[in-house]
CSV table of C-alpha atoms and ligand atoms in Angstrom, one decimal:
chain,number,residue,atom,x,y,z
P,30,MET,CA,26.1,-24.3,-73.5
P,31,THR,CA,28.9,-26.4,-72.3
P,32,LEU,CA,28.5,-29.4,-70.2
P,33,SER,CA,29.9,-27.7,-67.0
P,34,ARG,CA,27.9,-24.6,-67.4
P,35,ARG,CA,24.8,-26.7,-67.6
P,36,ALA,CA,25.8,-28.7,-64.6
P,37,LEU,CA,26.3,-25.3,-62.8
P,38,LEU,CA,23.0,-24.2,-63.5
P,39,GLY,CA,21.3,-27.1,-62.6
P,40,ALA,CA,23.3,-27.3,-59.4
P,41,ALA,CA,22.1,-23.6,-58.7
P,42,ALA,CA,18.3,-24.5,-59.6
P,43,CYS,CA,18.9,-27.4,-57.2
P,44,SER,CA,20.0,-25.3,-54.4
P,45,SER,CA,17.4,-22.7,-54.9
P,46,LEU,CA,14.7,-25.4,-54.9
P,47,LEU,CA,16.4,-26.5,-51.6
P,48,ALA,CA,16.3,-23.3,-50.2
P,49,ARG,CA,12.8,-22.7,-50.9
P,50,ARG,CA,11.9,-26.0,-49.2
P,51,LEU,CA,14.2,-25.4,-46.4
P,52,PHE,CA,12.1,-21.7,-46.1
P,53,SER,CA,8.8,-23.0,-46.4
P,54,ALA,CA,9.5,-25.8,-43.6
P,55,THR,CA,10.2,-22.6,-41.2
P,56,PRO,CA,7.1,-20.4,-41.7
P,57,ALA,CA,7.4,-16.8,-40.9
P,58,LYS,CA,7.3,-15.9,-37.3
P,59,LEU,CA,4.0,-14.9,-35.9
P,60,ARG,CA,4.0,-11.2,-35.1
P,61,ILE,CA,1.8,-10.2,-32.2
P,62,GLY,CA,1.5,-6.4,-31.2
P,63,LEU,CA,0.9,-5.6,-27.6
P,64,LEU,CA,-0.7,-2.3,-27.2
P,65,LEU,CA,-0.6,-1.8,-23.6
P,66,PRO,CA,0.3,0.5,-20.6
P,67,TYR,CA,3.8,-0.3,-19.1
P,68,SER,CA,3.6,3.2,-17.1
P,69,GLY,CA,1.6,5.1,-15.2
P,70,THR,CA,-1.6,4.1,-13.2
P,71,TYR,CA,-2.5,1.1,-15.1
P,72,ALA,CA,1.2,-0.3,-15.5
P,73,ALA,CA,0.7,-3.3,-13.4
P,74,LEU,CA,-2.4,-4.4,-15.4
P,75,GLY,CA,-0.2,-4.1,-18.7
P,76,HIS,CA,2.4,-6.1,-17.1
P,77,ASN,CA,0.0,-9.0,-16.1
P,78,ILE,CA,-1.7,-9.2,-19.3
P,79,THR,CA,1.8,-9.5,-21.2
P,80,ASP,CA,3.2,-12.1,-18.8
P,81,ALA,CA,0.0,-14.2,-19.0
P,82,MET,CA,-0.1,-14.1,-22.7
P,83,LYS,CA,3.7,-15.1,-22.7
P,84,LEU,CA,2.7,-18.0,-20.3
P,85,ALA,CA,0.0,-19.2,-22.5
P,86,ALA,CA,2.4,-19.2,-25.5
P,87,SER,CA,5.1,-21.2,-23.8
P,88,GLU,CA,2.6,-23.6,-22.8
P,89,HIS,CA,1.9,-24.1,-26.6
P,90,GLY,CA,5.7,-24.7,-26.9
P,91,GLY,CA,6.2,-21.1,-28.1
P,92,LYS,CA,4.2,-21.8,-31.3
P,93,LEU,CA,0.6,-20.8,-32.4
P,94,GLY,CA,-0.5,-22.6,-35.6
P,95,GLY,CA,3.0,-23.8,-36.1
P,96,ARG,CA,4.4,-20.5,-36.2
P,97,GLU,CA,6.9,-19.3,-33.7
P,98,VAL,CA,5.5,-15.9,-31.9
P,99,GLU,CA,7.3,-12.9,-32.0
P,100,TRP,CA,6.1,-10.2,-29.6
P,101,VAL,CA,6.1,-6.4,-30.3
P,102,ALA,CA,5.0,-4.2,-27.5
P,103,VAL,CA,4.3,-0.6,-27.1
P,104,ASP,CA,3.8,1.3,-24.0
P,105,ASP,CA,0.5,3.3,-24.9
P,106,GLU,CA,0.8,5.2,-21.4
P,107,SER,CA,-3.2,5.0,-21.2
P,108,ASP,CA,-3.1,8.2,-23.5
P,109,PRO,CA,-5.8,8.4,-26.0
P,110,ALA,CA,-3.9,11.1,-27.7
P,111,LYS,CA,-1.0,9.2,-28.5
P,112,ALA,CA,-3.1,6.1,-29.5
P,113,PRO,CA,-3.3,6.8,-33.2
P,114,ALA,CA,0.5,7.0,-33.5
P,115,ASN,CA,1.2,4.1,-31.4
P,116,VAL,CA,-1.3,1.9,-33.5
P,117,ASN,CA,0.1,2.8,-36.8
P,118,LYS,CA,3.6,2.3,-35.5
P,119,LEU,CA,2.4,-1.7,-34.7
P,120,ILE,CA,0.3,-1.9,-38.0
P,121,ALA,CA,2.5,0.0,-40.5
P,122,GLY,CA,5.7,0.0,-39.1
P,123,GLU,CA,6.0,-3.2,-37.4
P,124,LYS,CA,3.6,-4.9,-39.7
P,125,VAL,CA,2.2,-7.1,-36.8
P,126,ASP,CA,-0.2,-10.2,-38.0
P,127,ILE,CA,-2.5,-9.7,-35.0
P,128,LEU,CA,-3.0,-6.5,-32.7
P,129,THR,CA,-4.0,-6.8,-29.1
P,130,GLY,CA,-4.6,-4.8,-26.2
P,131,PRO,CA,-5.4,-2.1,-24.8
P,132,VAL,CA,-6.4,-1.5,-21.2
P,133,HIS,CA,-7.8,2.2,-21.3
P,134,SER,CA,-11.1,2.6,-23.2
P,135,GLY,CA,-10.2,6.1,-24.6
P,136,VAL,CA,-7.0,4.2,-26.2
P,137,ALA,CA,-9.5,1.4,-27.3
P,138,MET,CA,-11.8,3.9,-29.1
P,139,ALA,CA,-9.1,5.7,-31.1
P,140,MET,CA,-7.5,2.1,-32.1
P,141,MET,CA,-10.9,1.1,-33.5
P,142,GLN,CA,-11.1,4.0,-35.8
P,143,ILE,CA,-7.7,2.6,-37.2
P,144,VAL,CA,-8.3,-1.2,-37.3
P,145,ARG,CA,-11.5,-0.7,-38.9
P,146,GLN,CA,-9.9,0.8,-41.9
P,147,GLU,CA,-6.7,-1.6,-41.9
P,148,ASN,CA,-8.3,-4.7,-41.6
P,149,VAL,CA,-6.0,-6.2,-39.0
P,150,LEU,CA,-7.2,-9.1,-36.8
P,151,THR,CA,-7.5,-7.4,-33.3
P,152,VAL,CA,-8.1,-9.0,-29.9
P,153,VAL,CA,-9.1,-6.4,-27.1
P,154,THR,CA,-7.7,-7.9,-24.0
P,155,ASN,CA,-9.1,-5.5,-21.2
P,156,ALA,CA,-10.7,-2.1,-22.5
P,157,GLY,CA,-14.3,-2.5,-21.8
P,158,ALA,CA,-15.7,0.4,-24.1
P,159,GLN,CA,-18.9,-0.6,-25.3
P,160,ALA,CA,-18.5,0.7,-28.8
P,161,VAL,CA,-15.8,-2.0,-29.4
P,162,THR,CA,-18.6,-4.8,-29.6
P,163,GLY,CA,-21.3,-2.3,-30.4
P,164,THR,CA,-21.4,0.8,-32.8
P,165,LEU,CA,-17.7,0.4,-33.9
P,166,CYS,CA,-18.0,-3.6,-33.9
P,167,ALA,CA,-16.1,-5.4,-36.9
P,168,PRO,CA,-15.7,-8.8,-38.0
P,169,HIS,CA,-12.2,-9.0,-37.5
P,170,VAL,CA,-12.4,-7.6,-33.8
P,171,PHE,CA,-12.7,-9.9,-31.0
P,172,ARG,CA,-12.9,-9.0,-27.3
P,173,THR,CA,-11.7,-11.6,-24.7
P,174,SER,CA,-12.3,-9.6,-21.5
P,175,PHE,CA,-15.7,-7.9,-20.9
P,176,SER,CA,-17.8,-4.9,-21.8
P,177,ASN,CA,-18.4,-2.3,-19.4
P,178,TRP,CA,-22.3,-3.1,-19.0
P,179,GLN,CA,-21.3,-6.6,-18.0
P,180,THR,CA,-19.3,-5.7,-14.8
P,181,SER,CA,-21.4,-2.8,-13.7
P,182,TYR,CA,-25.3,-3.6,-14.5
P,183,PRO,CA,-25.4,-6.6,-12.1
P,184,CYS,CA,-23.9,-4.6,-9.2
P,185,ALA,CA,-27.2,-2.4,-9.0
P,186,ASP,CA,-29.2,-5.5,-8.2
P,187,VAL,CA,-26.7,-6.6,-5.5
P,188,MET,CA,-27.2,-3.4,-3.8
P,189,LEU,CA,-30.8,-3.2,-4.0
P,190,LYS,CA,-30.9,-6.6,-2.4
P,191,ASP,CA,-28.7,-5.3,0.5
P,192,GLY,CA,-31.6,-2.9,1.1
P,193,ARG,CA,-29.5,0.2,-0.2
P,194,LYS,CA,-31.6,2.5,-2.1
P,195,LYS,CA,-29.9,5.8,-2.1
P,196,ALA,CA,-26.3,5.7,-3.7
P,197,VAL,CA,-23.6,8.4,-4.5
P,198,LEU,CA,-21.6,7.6,-7.8
P,199,MET,CA,-17.9,8.4,-8.0
P,200,PHE,CA,-15.8,7.5,-11.0
P,201,TRP,CA,-12.8,8.5,-13.3
P,202,ASN,CA,-14.4,10.6,-15.8
P,203,TYR,CA,-13.5,9.0,-19.0
P,204,SER,CA,-15.5,6.7,-21.3
P,205,PHE,CA,-15.3,3.5,-19.0
P,206,GLY,CA,-16.2,5.5,-16.1
P,207,GLN,CA,-19.0,7.2,-17.6
P,208,GLU,CA,-20.4,4.1,-19.4
P,209,SER,CA,-19.8,2.0,-16.2
P,210,MET,CA,-22.1,4.4,-14.2
P,211,ALA,CA,-24.9,4.4,-17.1
P,212,ALA,CA,-24.9,0.7,-16.9
P,213,PHE,CA,-25.2,0.7,-13.0
P,214,LYS,CA,-28.0,3.5,-13.0
P,215,GLU,CA,-30.1,1.8,-15.9
P,216,GLY,CA,-30.2,-1.4,-13.3
P,217,TYR,CA,-30.6,0.9,-10.2
P,218,ALA,CA,-33.6,2.9,-11.5
P,219,LYS,CA,-35.3,-0.4,-12.8
P,220,GLY,CA,-35.2,-1.6,-9.1
P,221,GLY,CA,-36.3,1.6,-7.5
P,222,GLY,CA,-32.9,3.1,-6.6
P,223,THR,CA,-32.1,6.8,-6.4
P,224,ILE,CA,-28.9,8.4,-7.3
P,225,VAL,CA,-28.0,11.1,-4.5
P,226,LYS,CA,-25.1,12.4,-6.5
P,227,GLU,CA,-22.6,11.6,-9.2
P,228,ILE,CA,-18.8,12.7,-8.6
P,229,ALA,CA,-16.8,12.7,-11.6
P,230,VAL,CA,-12.8,12.7,-10.9
P,231,PRO,CA,-10.5,13.6,-13.7
P,232,PHE,CA,-8.4,10.7,-14.9
P,233,PRO,CA,-6.0,9.5,-13.6
P,234,THR,CA,-6.0,12.0,-10.5
P,235,THR,CA,-6.1,10.4,-6.9
P,236,GLU,CA,-7.0,13.7,-5.0
P,237,PHE,CA,-10.1,12.2,-3.2
P,238,GLN,CA,-10.1,14.2,0.0
P,239,ALA,CA,-12.7,16.9,-0.9
P,240,ASN,CA,-15.1,14.4,-2.6
P,241,LEU,CA,-14.8,11.9,0.7
P,242,SER,CA,-15.9,14.9,3.0
P,243,GLU,CA,-18.8,15.5,0.7
P,244,ILE,CA,-19.9,11.7,0.7
P,245,ALA,CA,-19.8,12.0,4.4
P,246,SER,CA,-22.0,15.1,4.5
P,247,LEU,CA,-24.6,13.4,2.0
P,248,LYS,CA,-24.8,10.1,4.1
P,249,PRO,CA,-26.1,8.1,1.3
P,250,ASP,CA,-26.9,4.1,1.9
P,251,ALA,CA,-23.9,3.3,-0.4
P,252,VAL,CA,-21.4,4.3,-2.8
P,253,PHE,CA,-20.8,2.7,-6.1
P,254,VAL,CA,-17.4,3.3,-7.8
P,255,PHE,CA,-15.1,2.9,-10.9
P,256,PHE,CA,-11.4,3.3,-10.1
P,257,ALA,CA,-8.6,0.5,-11.1
P,258,GLY,CA,-5.2,0.0,-10.7
P,259,ALA,CA,-3.1,2.0,-8.4
P,260,GLY,CA,-5.8,4.7,-8.3
P,261,ALA,CA,-8.2,2.0,-6.7
P,262,ALA,CA,-5.4,1.1,-4.1
P,263,LYS,CA,-5.5,4.6,-3.0
P,264,PHE,CA,-9.2,5.2,-3.0
P,265,VAL,CA,-9.9,2.2,-1.0
P,266,LYS,CA,-7.2,3.5,1.7
P,267,ASP,CA,-8.4,7.1,1.6
P,268,TYR,CA,-11.9,5.8,2.0
P,269,ALA,CA,-11.3,4.2,5.1
P,270,ASP,CA,-8.9,6.8,6.5
P,271,ALA,CA,-11.9,9.2,6.0
P,272,GLY,CA,-13.9,6.9,8.4
P,273,LEU,CA,-16.4,6.1,6.0
P,274,ARG,CA,-15.7,2.2,5.3
P,275,ASP,CA,-17.9,1.4,8.7
P,276,ARG,CA,-20.3,4.1,7.8
P,277,VAL,CA,-21.4,4.0,4.1
P,278,ALA,CA,-20.9,0.7,2.1
P,279,LEU,CA,-18.7,0.5,-0.7
P,280,TYR,CA,-19.4,-1.3,-4.0
P,281,GLY,CA,-18.1,-1.3,-7.5
P,282,SER,CA,-17.3,-3.3,-10.4
P,283,GLY,CA,-14.4,-6.0,-9.3
P,284,PHE,CA,-11.7,-3.6,-10.6
P,285,LEU,CA,-11.8,-1.7,-7.3
P,286,THR,CA,-10.0,-4.4,-5.5
P,287,GLU,CA,-8.7,-6.7,-8.7
P,288,GLY,CA,-4.7,-6.8,-8.2
P,289,VAL,CA,-4.6,-4.4,-5.4
P,290,LEU,CA,-5.9,-6.2,-2.7
P,291,ALA,CA,-2.5,-6.7,-0.7
P,292,ALA,CA,-2.0,-2.9,-1.0
P,293,GLN,CA,-5.6,-2.1,0.1
P,294,GLY,CA,-5.2,-4.5,3.4
P,295,ALA,CA,-7.8,-4.2,6.0
P,296,ALA,CA,-9.4,-1.1,4.3
P,297,ALA,CA,-10.9,-3.4,1.5
P,298,GLU,CA,-12.5,-5.5,4.2
P,299,GLY,CA,-16.3,-6.2,3.3
P,300,ILE,CA,-16.3,-4.5,0.0
P,301,LYS,CA,-18.7,-6.1,-2.6
P,302,THR,CA,-18.1,-6.2,-6.2
P,303,THR,CA,-19.3,-7.8,-9.5
P,304,LEU,CA,-16.8,-9.2,-11.9
P,305,HIS,CA,-16.4,-12.3,-14.3
P,306,TYR,CA,-13.6,-13.5,-12.5
P,307,ALA,CA,-12.5,-14.1,-8.7
P,308,ASP,CA,-9.0,-15.4,-7.6
P,309,ALA,CA,-10.8,-18.0,-5.5
P,310,LEU,CA,-12.9,-19.8,-8.3
P,311,ASP,CA,-12.6,-23.3,-7.6
P,312,ASN,CA,-12.3,-25.1,-11.0
P,313,PRO,CA,-9.0,-27.0,-12.1
P,314,ALA,CA,-8.2,-24.3,-15.2
P,315,ASN,CA,-7.9,-21.8,-12.4
P,316,ARG,CA,-5.9,-23.7,-10.2
P,317,LYS,CA,-3.4,-24.8,-12.8
P,318,PHE,CA,-3.2,-21.2,-14.1
P,319,ARG,CA,-2.8,-19.5,-10.9
P,320,GLU,CA,0.1,-22.0,-10.2
P,321,ALA,CA,1.6,-21.5,-13.2
P,322,PHE,CA,1.5,-17.7,-13.3
P,323,LYS,CA,2.8,-17.4,-9.7
P,324,LYS,CA,5.8,-19.7,-10.7
P,325,ALA,CA,6.4,-17.8,-14.0
P,326,THR,CA,6.3,-14.2,-12.4
P,327,ASN,CA,6.3,-14.5,-8.5
P,328,ARG,CA,3.1,-12.4,-8.6
P,329,GLU,CA,-0.7,-13.5,-8.0
P,330,ALA,CA,-2.8,-13.8,-11.1
P,331,ASP,CA,-5.7,-11.5,-11.6
P,332,VAL,CA,-8.5,-10.5,-14.1
P,333,TYR,CA,-6.2,-8.9,-16.3
P,334,ALA,CA,-4.0,-11.9,-16.5
P,335,VAL,CA,-6.9,-14.0,-17.4
P,336,ALA,CA,-7.7,-11.9,-20.3
P,337,GLY,CA,-4.1,-12.2,-21.9
P,338,TYR,CA,-3.9,-15.8,-21.0
P,339,ASP,CA,-7.3,-16.5,-22.8
P,340,THR,CA,-6.5,-14.3,-25.8
P,341,VAL,CA,-3.6,-16.6,-26.6
P,342,ASN,CA,-5.5,-19.7,-25.9
P,343,VAL,CA,-8.2,-18.7,-28.3
P,344,LEU,CA,-5.9,-17.6,-30.8
P,345,ALA,CA,-4.1,-20.9,-30.5
P,346,GLN,CA,-7.2,-23.0,-31.3
P,347,ALA,CA,-8.2,-20.9,-34.1
P,348,LEU,CA,-4.8,-20.6,-35.6
P,349,GLU,CA,-4.5,-24.4,-35.5
P,350,LYS,CA,-7.5,-24.8,-37.7
P,351,VAL,CA,-6.2,-22.4,-40.4
P,352,LYS,CA,-2.5,-24.0,-39.9
P,353,GLY,CA,-1.2,-20.5,-39.0
P,354,ASP,CA,-2.2,-18.8,-42.1
P,355,THR,CA,-3.6,-15.3,-41.0
P,356,GLY,CA,-4.1,-14.5,-44.5
P,357,ALA,CA,-7.1,-16.9,-44.5
P,358,HIS,CA,-9.0,-14.0,-43.0
P,359,SER,CA,-12.6,-15.3,-43.1
P,360,GLU,CA,-11.7,-18.9,-42.0
P,361,LEU,CA,-9.6,-17.4,-39.0
P,362,ILE,CA,-12.7,-15.3,-38.0
P,363,ALA,CA,-14.9,-18.4,-38.3
P,364,ALA,CA,-12.5,-20.5,-36.3
P,365,LEU,CA,-12.5,-17.7,-33.4
P,366,GLU,CA,-16.3,-17.3,-33.4
P,367,SER,CA,-16.6,-21.1,-32.8
P,368,ALA,CA,-13.6,-21.2,-30.2
P,369,ARG,CA,-14.3,-22.9,-26.8
P,370,ILE,CA,-11.7,-22.8,-24.2
P,371,ASP,CA,-11.6,-23.8,-20.5
P,372,SER,CA,-10.8,-20.5,-19.1
P,373,PRO,CA,-9.9,-19.7,-15.5
P,374,ARG,CA,-13.1,-17.6,-15.3
P,375,GLY,CA,-15.1,-20.9,-16.4
P,376,ARG,CA,-16.1,-21.5,-19.7
P,377,PHE,CA,-17.3,-18.6,-22.4
P,378,ARG,CA,-18.0,-18.2,-25.8
P,379,PHE,CA,-18.2,-15.3,-28.1
P,380,SER,CA,-21.7,-13.3,-28.6
P,381,LYS,CA,-22.6,-12.4,-32.4
P,382,THR,CA,-20.8,-9.2,-31.5
P,383,HIS,CA,-17.6,-10.9,-30.4
P,384,ASN,CA,-17.8,-10.2,-26.6
P,385,PRO,CA,-17.6,-13.2,-24.2
P,386,ILE,CA,-20.9,-14.6,-22.7
P,387,GLN,CA,-19.7,-15.3,-19.4
P,388,ASP,CA,-21.0,-15.5,-15.7
P,389,VAL,CA,-20.7,-12.6,-13.6
P,390,TYR,CA,-19.8,-13.3,-9.9
P,391,LEU,CA,-20.5,-11.6,-6.6
P,392,ARG,CA,-17.5,-11.2,-4.7
P,393,GLN,CA,-16.7,-9.9,-1.1
P,394,VAL,CA,-13.4,-9.2,0.8
P,395,ARG,CA,-13.3,-11.5,3.6
P,396,GLY,CA,-10.1,-11.9,5.5
P,397,GLY,CA,-8.0,-10.4,3.1
P,398,ARG,CA,-9.2,-12.6,0.4
P,399,GLU,CA,-11.8,-12.0,-2.4
P,400,ALA,CA,-14.5,-14.7,-1.6
P,401,VAL,CA,-17.3,-15.6,-4.4
P,402,VAL,CA,-20.4,-15.2,-2.8
P,403,GLY,CA,-22.5,-16.2,-5.8
P,404,VAL,CA,-23.4,-15.9,-9.4
P,405,ALA,CA,-24.7,-12.2,-9.8
P,406,MET,CA,-25.7,-13.0,-13.5
P,407,LYS,CA,-25.5,-16.2,-15.3
P,408,ASP,CA,-24.3,-16.1,-19.0
P,409,ALA,CA,-24.3,-12.4,-19.1
P,410,GLU,CA,-24.3,-11.4,-22.7
P,411,ASP,CA,-23.8,-7.7,-23.4
P,412,PRO,CA,-26.9,-6.1,-25.5
P,413,GLY,CA,-24.3,-5.1,-28.3
P,414,ALA,CA,-26.1,-2.0,-29.2
P,415,GLY,CA,-25.7,-0.5,-32.5
P,416,CYS,CA,-23.5,-3.4,-33.8
P,417,LYS,CA,-23.9,-4.1,-37.4
P,418,MET,CA,-21.2,-6.7,-38.7
P,419,GLY,CA,-21.7,-5.9,-42.2
P,420,LYS,CA,-19.9,-9.3,-43.3
V,526,PHB,C1,-11.2,0.7,-19.1
V,526,PHB,O1,-10.6,1.7,-19.5
V,526,PHB,O2,-11.7,0.0,-20.0
V,526,PHB,C2,-10.6,0.0,-18.1
V,526,PHB,C3,-9.4,0.4,-17.5
V,526,PHB,C4,-9.1,-0.3,-16.2
V,526,PHB,C5,-9.9,-1.3,-15.9
V,526,PHB,C6,-10.9,-1.7,-16.4
V,526,PHB,C7,-11.3,-1.1,-17.5
V,526,PHB,O3,-9.6,-1.9,-14.8
């Protein structure tokens, strides 16, 4: 070999070494998949989760575990039938490192079937389906929001303490609504309450008139409902317009008024709900979060935004521990299991089934605002029935 050829090869080797060094100094971007509704009745929920995730990431300088975040969003349309294709698009097509979402429990059930096979780290940012941290639980699946049971079971006791022992149930007839009613009934029966009638409404129908007339003729002590998003805004207004607001007390899990209080106006006055968050929670994390969210979006934060914000904050903490190495699966899972954050909802930790153990508050709409009346259940932990982690 001539000297000049050797020199050339040497220079080439040097530059490829340099290129490798440069490359490893800039780790690959962290691709976070968002499977959320950006259209339909839950669109506002999807937007609040997304914007709060972005806000949290920006508070970490746009990086988690040293890797710059890249978002890959898909509109799931709250349609379970489209969920398998949407999940595959994010996992196989977009090759996300972490999957997050959805809002709708039916979408979550379909998503769980796939992520259990695919072993992708998944953080559920809203959907409350029991199976996510119950029968379908998995070591690599966490939920930062709530289980159905946590938001509905405590409300039964609230209603009974108010002396209301005869109730009508009304709900959107899909997994979340059905499970929400089952959890409420469990608590209500224990305390001696009677269910007069269950009214199931197809999702996402908002034609409530005939059902409201039926409630008026049944004359129960109270109505417990599940509606959310745009559907909840309409239901509460229709309930008042039907003249029921002052005659039959309305209760629900907090989704009934969450994020839609301004749209409901005076119609929402007096409604009592149970939820793991309230706008008015008086803690420094909540004050800081609400102010930052308002500044970033010009909208008020709500429980959906809190779940998005906390998702990125727990991920930040866990990814820091593994230095951004999403391939270090068991270390990453262990880091998430031990994550502790100061959430706007108050402190929470993950249960053995990876669902938050958290306080559930009793709220009441007073003067157009959600007042925190008390704690309906301290350290509420979902029973996690049927969960076998199989680690
Ligand atoms: C759900 O389907 O799990 C669900 C949807 C909207 C909510 C709460 C839960 O506000």
